[in-house]
Amino acid sequence: MTASTPGPDLLYSEAEDDLRAAVRALLADRCDPAIVLDGLESATGYDAGLWRALGTDIGTAGLLVPQAFGGAGASAREAAVVLEEVGRSVAPVPYLTSAVIAVTALLGCEGELPDVAALLTGLADGRTVAVLALPLPTAPGTAYPQRVRADAQGALSGRITSVADAAAAEVLLVPAEGPEGPALYAVDATADGVRHDPVTPLDLTRPLGHLTLEGAAGRPLATGERARAAVGRALLTGAGLLASEQLGVAEWCLAETVRYTAERKQFGRAVGSFQALKHRLAALWLDVASARAAARNAADALATDSPDAPVAVAVAQAYCAPVAVRAAEECIQLHGGIGMTWEHPAHLFLKRAKSDEIALGAPGRHRETLADLAALPAP
């Protein structure tokens, strides 16, 4: 970086702080841990009412959608703020999958196509939920998927496993191998030839499902390099902003553990006053502070379309994913016996952290990507 090149902006703007306050107030009112626990084993696995309140009433569903399609025309920085709060409350809503990944994929398609415009308009006001039909662990930089084949009439056949929030989706964005190469299609989730088989995930707040397509009618959105680039950008953006959700998980775990250890008495003293626990919590605070810098750097790089965005995303995922897991594990351990009970919400955060750790590429995969980008091959 030259002396004249501005560095990344890791601070929150006043508008971002206002957005955080609104989202946090809503989630505190509508997404208390007890409410999340009660709804974990519902048929859908997500809270449709909460999604309407968050996506439509507050308008977060359309943050990344341009104003021409009814959205806010905001950037990845604002979406990252929402995801921090979603992680902080383990909210069972399809924000990452629909408002981030699906929207980004559509923005990379031929915008003049009526289907693309209509989908973006529906996603902007939260009326429509769409998901990119790829396995949850699919990492940025993965070869274009060939799990689904399309014939000349746009009929799609194939099977896609472990699709996040498939049960919530009205529209599936399906990468496929078309007659002339890569293509991206829109498929109605209730169309003939579409079967959804739910699976039991570790994290019940982000349901998974297997999709089977048997001659399902697809509407072409992009072909060739444009389709490849749209899917690639969606995965990169999703991975980069997932770091903000992981940050939110880690922040809740740290704050809740500090609060509990300050109140829990042992031998006539708060257990948080013991030096061994002070050291563990201080080390965790440093990890979370560093994770915040990495997540904000990734969000800012995506927002400014920086050429260093792939590096920033790889760093954020390689660092933030293990921090979220470590914070959740410390939260459960330092809560003692109650941390292991179903009634205490700590297990929700551990499951979200572990699920996020493999979503959109495991940390090891991102470290390999970073080594390649930095021209540092493994020995």
mmCIF file of C-alpha atoms in Angstrom:
data_model
loop_
_atom_site.group_PDB
_atom_site.id
_atom_site.type_symbol
_atom_site.label_atom_id
_atom_site.label_comp_id
_atom_site.label_asym_id
_atom_site.label_seq_id
_atom_site.Cartn_x
_atom_site.Cartn_y
_atom_site.Cartn_z
ATOM 1 C CA MET A 1 0.000 0.000 0.000
ATOM 2 C CA THR A 2 1.423 3.340 -1.038
ATOM 3 C CA ALA A 3 1.460 6.411 1.167
ATOM 4 C CA SER A 4 -1.452 7.910 -0.793
ATOM 5 C CA THR A 5 -3.618 4.775 -0.600
ATOM 6 C CA PRO A 6 -6.105 4.967 2.278
ATOM 7 C CA GLY A 7 -6.171 2.025 4.645
ATOM 8 C CA PRO A 8 -9.301 0.089 5.592
ATOM 9 C CA ASP A 9 -11.859 1.826 7.783
ATOM 10 C CA LEU A 10 -12.476 -0.463 10.748
ATOM 11 C CA LEU A 11 -14.610 1.993 12.730
ATOM 12 C CA TYR A 12 -18.396 2.045 12.763
ATOM 13 C CA SER A 13 -20.145 5.044 11.271
ATOM 14 C CA GLU A 14 -23.019 6.830 13.009
ATOM 15 C CA ALA A 15 -25.463 5.260 10.551
ATOM 16 C CA GLU A 16 -24.074 1.805 11.311
ATOM 17 C CA ASP A 17 -24.417 2.424 15.048
ATOM 18 C CA ASP A 18 -28.042 3.480 14.530
ATOM 19 C CA LEU A 19 -28.702 0.360 12.474
ATOM 20 C CA ARG A 20 -27.147 -1.794 15.193
ATOM 21 C CA ALA A 21 -29.313 -0.177 17.857
ATOM 22 C CA ALA A 22 -32.493 -0.845 15.890
ATOM 23 C CA VAL A 23 -31.610 -4.457 15.108
ATOM 24 C CA ARG A 24 -30.440 -5.179 18.651
ATOM 25 C CA ALA A 25 -33.606 -3.738 20.149
ATOM 26 C CA LEU A 26 -35.773 -5.872 17.876
ATOM 27 C CA LEU A 27 -33.823 -9.058 18.556
ATOM 28 C CA ALA A 28 -33.764 -8.421 22.302
ATOM 29 C CA ASP A 29 -37.556 -8.163 22.213
ATOM 30 C CA ARG A 30 -38.355 -10.921 19.703
ATOM 31 C CA CYS A 31 -35.389 -13.294 19.941
ATOM 32 C CA ASP A 32 -34.747 -13.931 23.618
ATOM 33 C CA PRO A 33 -32.805 -17.196 24.159
ATOM 34 C CA ALA A 34 -35.894 -18.744 25.765
ATOM 35 C CA ILE A 35 -37.909 -17.978 22.616
ATOM 36 C CA VAL A 36 -35.194 -19.477 20.418
ATOM 37 C CA LEU A 37 -35.147 -22.639 22.546
ATOM 38 C CA ASP A 38 -38.925 -23.000 22.318
ATOM 39 C CA GLY A 39 -38.893 -22.803 18.539
ATOM 40 C CA LEU A 40 -35.908 -25.038 17.830
ATOM 41 C CA GLU A 41 -37.897 -28.105 16.907
ATOM 42 C CA SER A 42 -40.542 -26.393 14.789
ATOM 43 C CA ALA A 43 -41.405 -27.753 11.369
ATOM 44 C CA THR A 44 -39.643 -24.933 9.522
ATOM 45 C CA GLY A 45 -36.659 -24.416 11.802
ATOM 46 C CA TYR A 46 -36.817 -20.665 11.377
ATOM 47 C CA ASP A 47 -39.013 -17.871 12.739
ATOM 48 C CA ALA A 48 -41.083 -16.443 9.882
ATOM 49 C CA GLY A 49 -42.550 -13.694 12.073
ATOM 50 C CA LEU A 50 -39.118 -12.599 13.252
ATOM 51 C CA TRP A 51 -37.878 -12.594 9.658
ATOM 52 C CA ARG A 52 -40.749 -10.306 8.609
ATOM 53 C CA ALA A 53 -39.959 -7.950 11.461
ATOM 54 C CA LEU A 54 -36.231 -7.930 10.752
ATOM 55 C CA GLY A 55 -36.254 -8.114 6.974
ATOM 56 C CA THR A 56 -39.385 -6.163 6.082
ATOM 57 C CA ASP A 57 -40.268 -3.851 8.973
ATOM 58 C CA ILE A 58 -36.712 -2.664 9.639
ATOM 59 C CA GLY A 59 -35.690 -3.151 6.021
ATOM 60 C CA THR A 60 -32.537 -5.195 6.506
ATOM 61 C CA ALA A 61 -33.500 -7.676 3.772
ATOM 62 C CA GLY A 62 -32.854 -5.027 1.132
ATOM 63 C CA LEU A 63 -29.642 -3.517 2.445
ATOM 64 C CA LEU A 64 -27.530 -4.857 -0.431
ATOM 65 C CA VAL A 65 -30.225 -4.388 -3.082
ATOM 66 C CA PRO A 66 -29.801 -1.233 -5.230
ATOM 67 C CA GLN A 67 -32.394 1.501 -4.838
ATOM 68 C CA ALA A 68 -33.533 0.920 -8.425
ATOM 69 C CA PHE A 69 -34.999 -2.397 -7.250
ATOM 70 C CA GLY A 70 -36.515 -1.058 -4.027
ATOM 71 C CA GLY A 71 -33.548 -1.714 -1.764
ATOM 72 C CA ALA A 72 -31.409 0.533 0.410
ATOM 73 C CA GLY A 73 -28.340 0.482 -1.824
ATOM 74 C CA ALA A 74 -26.128 0.008 1.222
ATOM 75 C CA SER A 75 -22.869 -1.927 1.393
ATOM 76 C CA ALA A 76 -21.342 -4.983 2.982
ATOM 77 C CA ARG A 77 -20.430 -2.865 6.015
ATOM 78 C CA GLU A 78 -24.091 -2.392 6.945
ATOM 79 C CA ALA A 79 -24.909 -6.038 6.271
ATOM 80 C CA ALA A 80 -22.000 -6.988 8.528
ATOM 81 C CA VAL A 81 -23.526 -4.989 11.385
ATOM 82 C CA VAL A 82 -26.794 -6.913 11.019
ATOM 83 C CA LEU A 83 -24.936 -10.217 10.993
ATOM 84 C CA GLU A 84 -23.068 -9.306 14.170
ATOM 85 C CA GLU A 85 -26.428 -8.919 15.901
ATOM 86 C CA VAL A 86 -27.802 -12.088 14.299
ATOM 87 C CA GLY A 87 -24.791 -13.949 15.707
ATOM 88 C CA ARG A 88 -25.149 -12.274 19.090
ATOM 89 C CA SER A 89 -28.713 -13.620 19.363
ATOM 90 C CA VAL A 90 -28.349 -16.812 17.265
ATOM 91 C CA ALA A 91 -31.456 -15.585 15.464
ATOM 92 C CA PRO A 92 -33.169 -18.320 13.407
ATOM 93 C CA VAL A 93 -33.564 -16.203 10.266
ATOM 94 C CA PRO A 94 -32.253 -16.687 6.691
ATOM 95 C CA TYR A 95 -30.376 -13.396 6.609
ATOM 96 C CA LEU A 96 -26.990 -14.711 5.499
ATOM 97 C CA THR A 97 -28.402 -17.096 2.930
ATOM 98 C CA SER A 98 -31.079 -14.862 1.399
ATOM 99 C CA ALA A 99 -30.245 -11.195 2.040
ATOM 100 C CA VAL A 100 -26.503 -11.650 1.505
ATOM 101 C CA ILE A 101 -25.578 -14.684 -0.593
ATOM 102 C CA ALA A 102 -28.658 -14.908 -2.830
ATOM 103 C CA VAL A 103 -28.803 -11.134 -3.370
ATOM 104 C CA THR A 104 -25.107 -10.988 -4.274
ATOM 105 C CA ALA A 105 -25.538 -13.846 -6.751
ATOM 106 C CA LEU A 106 -28.447 -12.035 -8.428
ATOM 107 C CA LEU A 107 -26.506 -8.781 -8.606
ATOM 108 C CA GLY A 108 -23.933 -10.606 -10.695
ATOM 109 C CA CYS A 109 -26.534 -11.761 -13.235
ATOM 110 C CA GLU A 110 -27.922 -10.008 -16.279
ATOM 111 C CA GLY A 111 -29.758 -7.204 -14.490
ATOM 112 C CA GLU A 112 -31.915 -6.382 -17.491
ATOM 113 C CA LEU A 113 -33.626 -9.776 -17.392
ATOM 114 C CA PRO A 114 -37.181 -9.453 -15.994
ATOM 115 C CA ASP A 115 -36.673 -12.456 -13.706
ATOM 116 C CA VAL A 116 -33.582 -10.924 -12.106
ATOM 117 C CA ALA A 117 -35.293 -7.576 -11.540
ATOM 118 C CA ALA A 118 -38.408 -9.230 -10.116
ATOM 119 C CA LEU A 119 -36.390 -11.421 -7.766
ATOM 120 C CA LEU A 120 -34.314 -8.512 -6.495
ATOM 121 C CA THR A 121 -37.477 -6.479 -5.887
ATOM 122 C CA GLY A 122 -39.028 -9.353 -3.936
ATOM 123 C CA LEU A 123 -35.898 -9.897 -1.893
ATOM 124 C CA ALA A 124 -35.583 -6.172 -1.161
ATOM 125 C CA ASP A 125 -38.786 -5.978 0.859
ATOM 126 C CA GLY A 126 -38.413 -9.386 2.465
ATOM 127 C CA ARG A 127 -41.465 -10.876 0.721
ATOM 128 C CA THR A 128 -39.305 -13.485 -0.993
ATOM 129 C CA VAL A 129 -36.663 -15.752 0.512
ATOM 130 C CA ALA A 130 -34.113 -17.179 -1.900
ATOM 131 C CA VAL A 131 -31.130 -19.436 -1.338
ATOM 132 C CA LEU A 132 -28.162 -20.346 -3.483
ATOM 133 C CA ALA A 133 -28.542 -24.105 -3.854
ATOM 134 C CA LEU A 134 -25.074 -25.251 -2.852
ATOM 135 C CA PRO A 135 -23.876 -27.343 0.098
ATOM 136 C CA LEU A 136 -23.250 -25.184 3.157
ATOM 137 C CA PRO A 137 -19.510 -26.071 3.327
ATOM 138 C CA THR A 138 -18.857 -24.817 -0.239
ATOM 139 C CA ALA A 139 -15.901 -22.415 -0.069
ATOM 140 C CA PRO A 140 -15.058 -19.430 -2.280
ATOM 141 C CA GLY A 141 -12.806 -20.454 -5.133
ATOM 142 C CA THR A 142 -14.407 -23.886 -5.453
ATOM 143 C CA ALA A 143 -14.744 -25.140 -9.031
ATOM 144 C CA TYR A 144 -18.133 -24.368 -10.566
ATOM 145 C CA PRO A 145 -20.498 -27.077 -9.308
ATOM 146 C CA GLN A 146 -21.709 -29.752 -11.701
ATOM 147 C CA ARG A 147 -24.145 -31.514 -9.393
ATOM 148 C CA VAL A 148 -27.092 -30.381 -11.522
ATOM 149 C CA ARG A 149 -27.517 -30.723 -15.277
ATOM 150 C CA ALA A 150 -29.797 -28.609 -17.455
ATOM 151 C CA ASP A 151 -31.191 -29.639 -20.825
ATOM 152 C CA ALA A 152 -31.923 -27.331 -23.743
ATOM 153 C CA GLN A 153 -35.404 -26.555 -22.370
ATOM 154 C CA GLY A 154 -34.043 -25.549 -18.950
ATOM 155 C CA ALA A 155 -35.209 -28.681 -17.145
ATOM 156 C CA LEU A 156 -32.883 -29.355 -14.205
ATOM 157 C CA SER A 157 -31.926 -32.702 -12.755
ATOM 158 C CA GLY A 158 -29.539 -33.507 -9.939
ATOM 159 C CA ARG A 159 -29.112 -33.620 -6.165
ATOM 160 C CA ILE A 160 -27.644 -30.999 -3.845
ATOM 161 C CA THR A 161 -26.944 -31.924 -0.240
ATOM 162 C CA SER A 162 -26.876 -29.815 2.940
ATOM 163 C CA VAL A 163 -28.419 -26.615 1.579
ATOM 164 C CA ALA A 164 -28.837 -24.086 4.392
ATOM 165 C CA ASP A 165 -32.319 -22.590 4.888
ATOM 166 C CA ALA A 166 -33.748 -24.607 2.016
ATOM 167 C CA ALA A 167 -36.988 -25.041 3.973
ATOM 168 C CA ALA A 168 -37.448 -21.280 4.177
ATOM 169 C CA ALA A 169 -36.866 -20.614 0.479
ATOM 170 C CA GLU A 170 -39.509 -19.771 -2.081
ATOM 171 C CA VAL A 171 -36.877 -19.509 -4.819
ATOM 172 C CA LEU A 172 -33.803 -21.644 -5.393
ATOM 173 C CA LEU A 173 -30.847 -20.215 -7.301
ATOM 174 C CA VAL A 174 -29.361 -23.333 -8.850
ATOM 175 C CA PRO A 175 -25.880 -23.426 -10.411
ATOM 176 C CA ALA A 176 -25.937 -26.014 -13.159
ATOM 177 C CA GLU A 177 -24.048 -27.308 -16.139
ATOM 178 C CA GLY A 178 -26.111 -26.197 -19.113
ATOM 179 C CA PRO A 179 -25.910 -27.184 -22.773
ATOM 180 C CA GLU A 180 -23.333 -24.457 -23.358
ATOM 181 C CA GLY A 181 -21.454 -24.575 -20.075
ATOM 182 C CA PRO A 182 -22.024 -23.045 -16.618
ATOM 183 C CA ALA A 183 -25.403 -21.447 -16.013
ATOM 184 C CA LEU A 184 -27.429 -20.141 -13.084
ATOM 185 C CA TYR A 185 -31.161 -20.834 -12.950
ATOM 186 C CA ALA A 186 -34.055 -19.733 -10.750
ATOM 187 C CA VAL A 187 -36.377 -22.531 -9.661
ATOM 188 C CA ASP A 188 -39.575 -22.195 -7.658
ATOM 189 C CA ALA A 189 -39.142 -24.256 -4.496
ATOM 190 C CA THR A 190 -42.669 -25.668 -4.817
ATOM 191 C CA ALA A 191 -42.416 -26.494 -8.530
ATOM 192 C CA ASP A 192 -42.995 -29.953 -9.899
ATOM 193 C CA GLY A 193 -39.812 -31.991 -9.835
ATOM 194 C CA VAL A 194 -38.400 -30.325 -6.694
ATOM 195 C CA ARG A 195 -38.093 -32.398 -3.529
ATOM 196 C CA HIS A 196 -36.774 -31.148 -0.219
ATOM 197 C CA ASP A 197 -35.628 -33.674 2.370
ATOM 198 C CA PRO A 198 -34.857 -32.055 5.724
ATOM 199 C CA VAL A 199 -31.889 -33.300 7.715
ATOM 200 C CA THR A 200 -31.124 -32.808 11.390
ATOM 201 C CA PRO A 201 -28.212 -30.364 11.658
ATOM 202 C CA LEU A 202 -25.982 -29.687 14.628
ATOM 203 C CA ASP A 203 -27.254 -26.102 14.693
ATOM 204 C CA LEU A 204 -31.048 -26.258 14.746
ATOM 205 C CA THR A 205 -31.277 -22.485 14.242
ATOM 206 C CA ARG A 206 -29.892 -22.887 10.694
ATOM 207 C CA PRO A 207 -31.777 -25.843 9.191
ATOM 208 C CA LEU A 208 -30.309 -27.905 6.367
ATOM 209 C CA GLY A 209 -31.977 -29.889 3.638
ATOM 210 C CA HIS A 210 -31.136 -32.076 0.672
ATOM 211 C CA LEU A 211 -32.621 -30.932 -2.646
ATOM 212 C CA THR A 212 -33.464 -33.329 -5.450
ATOM 213 C CA LEU A 213 -34.388 -31.944 -8.869
ATOM 214 C CA GLU A 214 -36.052 -34.220 -11.387
ATOM 215 C CA GLY A 215 -36.813 -32.256 -14.532
ATOM 216 C CA ALA A 216 -37.656 -29.098 -12.565
ATOM 217 C CA ALA A 217 -38.335 -26.033 -14.690
ATOM 218 C CA GLY A 218 -35.539 -23.473 -14.418
ATOM 219 C CA ARG A 219 -35.471 -19.866 -15.570
ATOM 220 C CA PRO A 220 -32.005 -18.852 -16.833
ATOM 221 C CA LEU A 221 -30.427 -15.913 -15.000
ATOM 222 C CA ALA A 222 -26.842 -15.998 -16.245
ATOM 223 C CA THR A 223 -24.617 -18.189 -18.383
ATOM 224 C CA GLY A 224 -20.941 -18.740 -19.008
ATOM 225 C CA GLU A 225 -18.398 -16.598 -17.218
ATOM 226 C CA ARG A 226 -21.092 -14.300 -15.855
ATOM 227 C CA ALA A 227 -22.733 -17.222 -14.037
ATOM 228 C CA ARG A 228 -19.367 -18.418 -12.768
ATOM 229 C CA ALA A 229 -18.462 -14.929 -11.527
ATOM 230 C CA ALA A 230 -21.877 -14.388 -9.893
ATOM 231 C CA VAL A 231 -21.634 -17.595 -7.868
ATOM 232 C CA GLY A 232 -17.998 -16.928 -6.991
ATOM 233 C CA ARG A 233 -18.753 -13.402 -5.757
ATOM 234 C CA ALA A 234 -21.718 -14.649 -3.728
ATOM 235 C CA LEU A 235 -19.577 -17.242 -1.966
ATOM 236 C CA LEU A 236 -16.800 -14.722 -1.313
ATOM 237 C CA THR A 237 -19.233 -12.168 0.110
ATOM 238 C CA GLY A 238 -20.982 -14.800 2.201
ATOM 239 C CA ALA A 239 -17.704 -16.046 3.669
ATOM 240 C CA GLY A 240 -16.488 -12.523 4.380
ATOM 241 C CA LEU A 241 -19.671 -11.470 6.163
ATOM 242 C CA LEU A 242 -20.014 -14.788 7.977
ATOM 243 C CA ALA A 243 -16.983 -13.587 9.963
ATOM 244 C CA SER A 244 -19.187 -10.832 11.398
ATOM 245 C CA GLU A 245 -21.734 -13.398 12.552
ATOM 246 C CA GLN A 246 -18.907 -15.358 14.170
ATOM 247 C CA LEU A 247 -17.786 -12.145 15.847
ATOM 248 C CA GLY A 248 -21.288 -11.655 17.257
ATOM 249 C CA VAL A 249 -21.295 -15.194 18.652
ATOM 250 C CA ALA A 250 -17.911 -14.649 20.307
ATOM 251 C CA GLU A 251 -18.908 -11.261 21.765
ATOM 252 C CA TRP A 252 -22.036 -12.688 23.395
ATOM 253 C CA CYS A 253 -20.092 -15.606 24.853
ATOM 254 C CA LEU A 254 -17.403 -13.314 26.281
ATOM 255 C CA ALA A 255 -19.882 -10.819 27.742
ATOM 256 C CA GLU A 256 -22.074 -13.524 29.256
ATOM 257 C CA THR A 257 -19.077 -15.331 30.768
ATOM 258 C CA VAL A 258 -17.692 -12.137 32.307
ATOM 259 C CA ARG A 259 -21.122 -11.353 33.759
ATOM 260 C CA TYR A 260 -21.544 -14.837 35.221
ATOM 261 C CA THR A 261 -18.065 -15.113 36.718
ATOM 262 C CA ALA A 262 -18.543 -11.727 38.380
ATOM 263 C CA GLU A 263 -21.706 -13.009 40.099
ATOM 264 C CA ARG A 264 -20.840 -16.643 40.859
ATOM 265 C CA LYS A 265 -19.408 -17.002 44.354
ATOM 266 C CA GLN A 266 -16.977 -19.674 45.486
ATOM 267 C CA PHE A 267 -15.065 -19.681 48.786
ATOM 268 C CA GLY A 268 -16.706 -16.356 49.601
ATOM 269 C CA ARG A 269 -15.400 -14.645 46.443
ATOM 270 C CA ALA A 270 -16.596 -14.093 42.903
ATOM 271 C CA VAL A 271 -14.934 -16.767 40.790
ATOM 272 C CA GLY A 272 -13.980 -14.082 38.280
ATOM 273 C CA SER A 273 -11.565 -12.678 40.846
ATOM 274 C CA PHE A 274 -9.375 -15.805 40.671
ATOM 275 C CA GLN A 275 -6.215 -15.140 38.732
ATOM 276 C CA ALA A 276 -6.473 -18.240 36.524
ATOM 277 C CA LEU A 277 -9.905 -17.197 35.275
ATOM 278 C CA LYS A 278 -8.769 -13.608 34.812
ATOM 279 C CA HIS A 279 -6.010 -14.830 32.520
ATOM 280 C CA ARG A 280 -8.389 -16.987 30.480
ATOM 281 C CA LEU A 281 -10.885 -14.174 30.046
ATOM 282 C CA ALA A 282 -8.180 -11.631 29.222
ATOM 283 C CA ALA A 283 -6.802 -13.940 26.536
ATOM 284 C CA LEU A 284 -10.301 -14.428 25.143
ATOM 285 C CA TRP A 285 -10.884 -10.656 25.099
ATOM 286 C CA LEU A 286 -7.734 -10.215 23.009
ATOM 287 C CA ASP A 287 -8.918 -12.916 20.606
ATOM 288 C CA VAL A 288 -12.320 -11.258 20.218
ATOM 289 C CA ALA A 289 -10.771 -7.816 19.691
ATOM 290 C CA SER A 290 -8.557 -9.243 16.956
ATOM 291 C CA ALA A 291 -11.537 -11.051 15.418
ATOM 292 C CA ARG A 292 -13.395 -7.746 15.282
ATOM 293 C CA ALA A 293 -10.549 -6.170 13.338
ATOM 294 C CA ALA A 294 -10.417 -9.100 10.904
ATOM 295 C CA ALA A 295 -14.183 -9.151 10.360
ATOM 296 C CA ARG A 296 -14.401 -5.394 9.863
ATOM 297 C CA ASN A 297 -11.489 -5.480 7.442
ATOM 298 C CA ALA A 298 -13.263 -8.130 5.356
ATOM 299 C CA ALA A 299 -16.533 -6.178 5.361
ATOM 300 C CA ASP A 300 -14.762 -2.953 4.370
ATOM 301 C CA ALA A 301 -12.814 -4.703 1.582
ATOM 302 C CA LEU A 302 -16.049 -6.135 0.172
ATOM 303 C CA ALA A 303 -17.846 -2.800 0.499
ATOM 304 C CA THR A 304 -15.126 -0.918 -1.382
ATOM 305 C CA ASP A 305 -14.601 -3.732 -3.909
ATOM 306 C CA SER A 306 -10.946 -3.784 -2.922
ATOM 307 C CA PRO A 307 -8.615 -5.986 -4.971
ATOM 308 C CA ASP A 308 -7.427 -7.340 -1.614
ATOM 309 C CA ALA A 309 -10.930 -8.620 -0.750
ATOM 310 C CA PRO A 310 -10.043 -12.318 -1.285
ATOM 311 C CA VAL A 311 -7.093 -11.921 1.110
ATOM 312 C CA ALA A 312 -9.205 -10.084 3.685
ATOM 313 C CA VAL A 313 -11.926 -12.741 3.518
ATOM 314 C CA ALA A 314 -9.438 -15.600 3.847
ATOM 315 C CA VAL A 315 -7.818 -13.942 6.883
ATOM 316 C CA ALA A 316 -11.188 -13.242 8.499
ATOM 317 C CA GLN A 317 -12.448 -16.798 8.105
ATOM 318 C CA ALA A 318 -9.163 -18.422 9.101
ATOM 319 C CA TYR A 319 -9.154 -16.366 12.321
ATOM 320 C CA CYS A 320 -12.771 -15.660 13.315
ATOM 321 C CA ALA A 321 -14.112 -19.204 12.988
ATOM 322 C CA PRO A 322 -11.763 -20.709 15.644
ATOM 323 C CA VAL A 323 -12.261 -17.695 17.922
ATOM 324 C CA ALA A 324 -16.034 -18.158 17.915
ATOM 325 C CA VAL A 325 -15.661 -21.839 18.788
ATOM 326 C CA ARG A 326 -13.120 -21.107 21.533
ATOM 327 C CA ALA A 327 -15.336 -18.387 23.028
ATOM 328 C CA ALA A 328 -18.334 -20.737 23.089
ATOM 329 C CA GLU A 329 -16.299 -23.527 24.661
ATOM 330 C CA GLU A 330 -14.969 -21.178 27.352
ATOM 331 C CA CYS A 331 -18.502 -19.935 27.972
ATOM 332 C CA ILE A 332 -19.765 -23.454 28.637
ATOM 333 C CA GLN A 333 -16.754 -24.466 30.760
ATOM 334 C CA LEU A 334 -16.742 -21.347 32.928
ATOM 335 C CA HIS A 335 -20.480 -21.650 33.530
ATOM 336 C CA GLY A 336 -19.802 -25.018 35.132
ATOM 337 C CA GLY A 337 -22.717 -27.448 35.311
ATOM 338 C CA ILE A 338 -25.411 -25.034 34.136
ATOM 339 C CA GLY A 339 -23.511 -24.448 30.917
ATOM 340 C CA MET A 340 -24.152 -28.079 29.985
ATOM 341 C CA THR A 341 -27.943 -27.914 30.422
ATOM 342 C CA TRP A 342 -30.479 -27.543 27.621
ATOM 343 C CA GLU A 343 -32.203 -24.685 29.456
ATOM 344 C CA HIS A 344 -29.123 -22.444 29.411
ATOM 345 C CA PRO A 345 -28.522 -20.883 25.968
ATOM 346 C CA ALA A 346 -24.747 -21.510 25.911
ATOM 347 C CA HIS A 347 -25.162 -24.649 23.806
ATOM 348 C CA LEU A 348 -26.964 -22.630 21.117
ATOM 349 C CA PHE A 349 -23.859 -20.510 20.639
ATOM 350 C CA LEU A 350 -21.503 -23.482 20.601
ATOM 351 C CA LYS A 351 -23.609 -25.189 17.946
ATOM 352 C CA ARG A 352 -23.810 -22.020 15.845
ATOM 353 C CA ALA A 353 -20.040 -21.519 16.199
ATOM 354 C CA LYS A 354 -19.289 -25.124 15.189
ATOM 355 C CA SER A 355 -21.706 -24.951 12.275
ATOM 356 C CA ASP A 356 -20.238 -21.636 11.120
ATOM 357 C CA GLU A 357 -16.744 -23.087 11.377
ATOM 358 C CA ILE A 358 -17.379 -25.408 8.430
ATOM 359 C CA ALA A 359 -19.779 -23.119 6.552
ATOM 360 C CA LEU A 360 -18.407 -21.620 3.328
ATOM 361 C CA GLY A 361 -15.070 -23.302 3.871
ATOM 362 C CA ALA A 362 -13.310 -24.573 6.999
ATOM 363 C CA PRO A 363 -10.442 -22.516 8.484
ATOM 364 C CA GLY A 364 -7.862 -24.873 6.997
ATOM 365 C CA ARG A 365 -9.262 -24.302 3.529
ATOM 366 C CA HIS A 366 -9.045 -20.536 3.992
ATOM 367 C CA ARG A 367 -5.465 -20.799 5.260
ATOM 368 C CA GLU A 368 -4.585 -22.711 2.097
ATOM 369 C CA THR A 369 -6.276 -20.009 0.019
ATOM 370 C CA LEU A 370 -4.366 -17.314 1.865
ATOM 371 C CA ALA A 371 -1.078 -19.124 1.279
ATOM 372 C CA ASP A 372 -1.841 -19.324 -2.443
ATOM 373 C CA LEU A 373 -2.813 -15.654 -2.636
ATOM 374 C CA ALA A 374 0.359 -14.661 -0.806
ATOM 375 C CA ALA A 375 2.486 -17.002 -2.949
ATOM 376 C CA LEU A 376 3.555 -19.004 0.112
ATOM 377 C CA PRO A 377 3.195 -22.652 -0.936
ATOM 378 C CA ALA A 378 3.201 -25.316 1.730
ATOM 379 C CA PRO A 379 6.549 -27.090 2.257
#
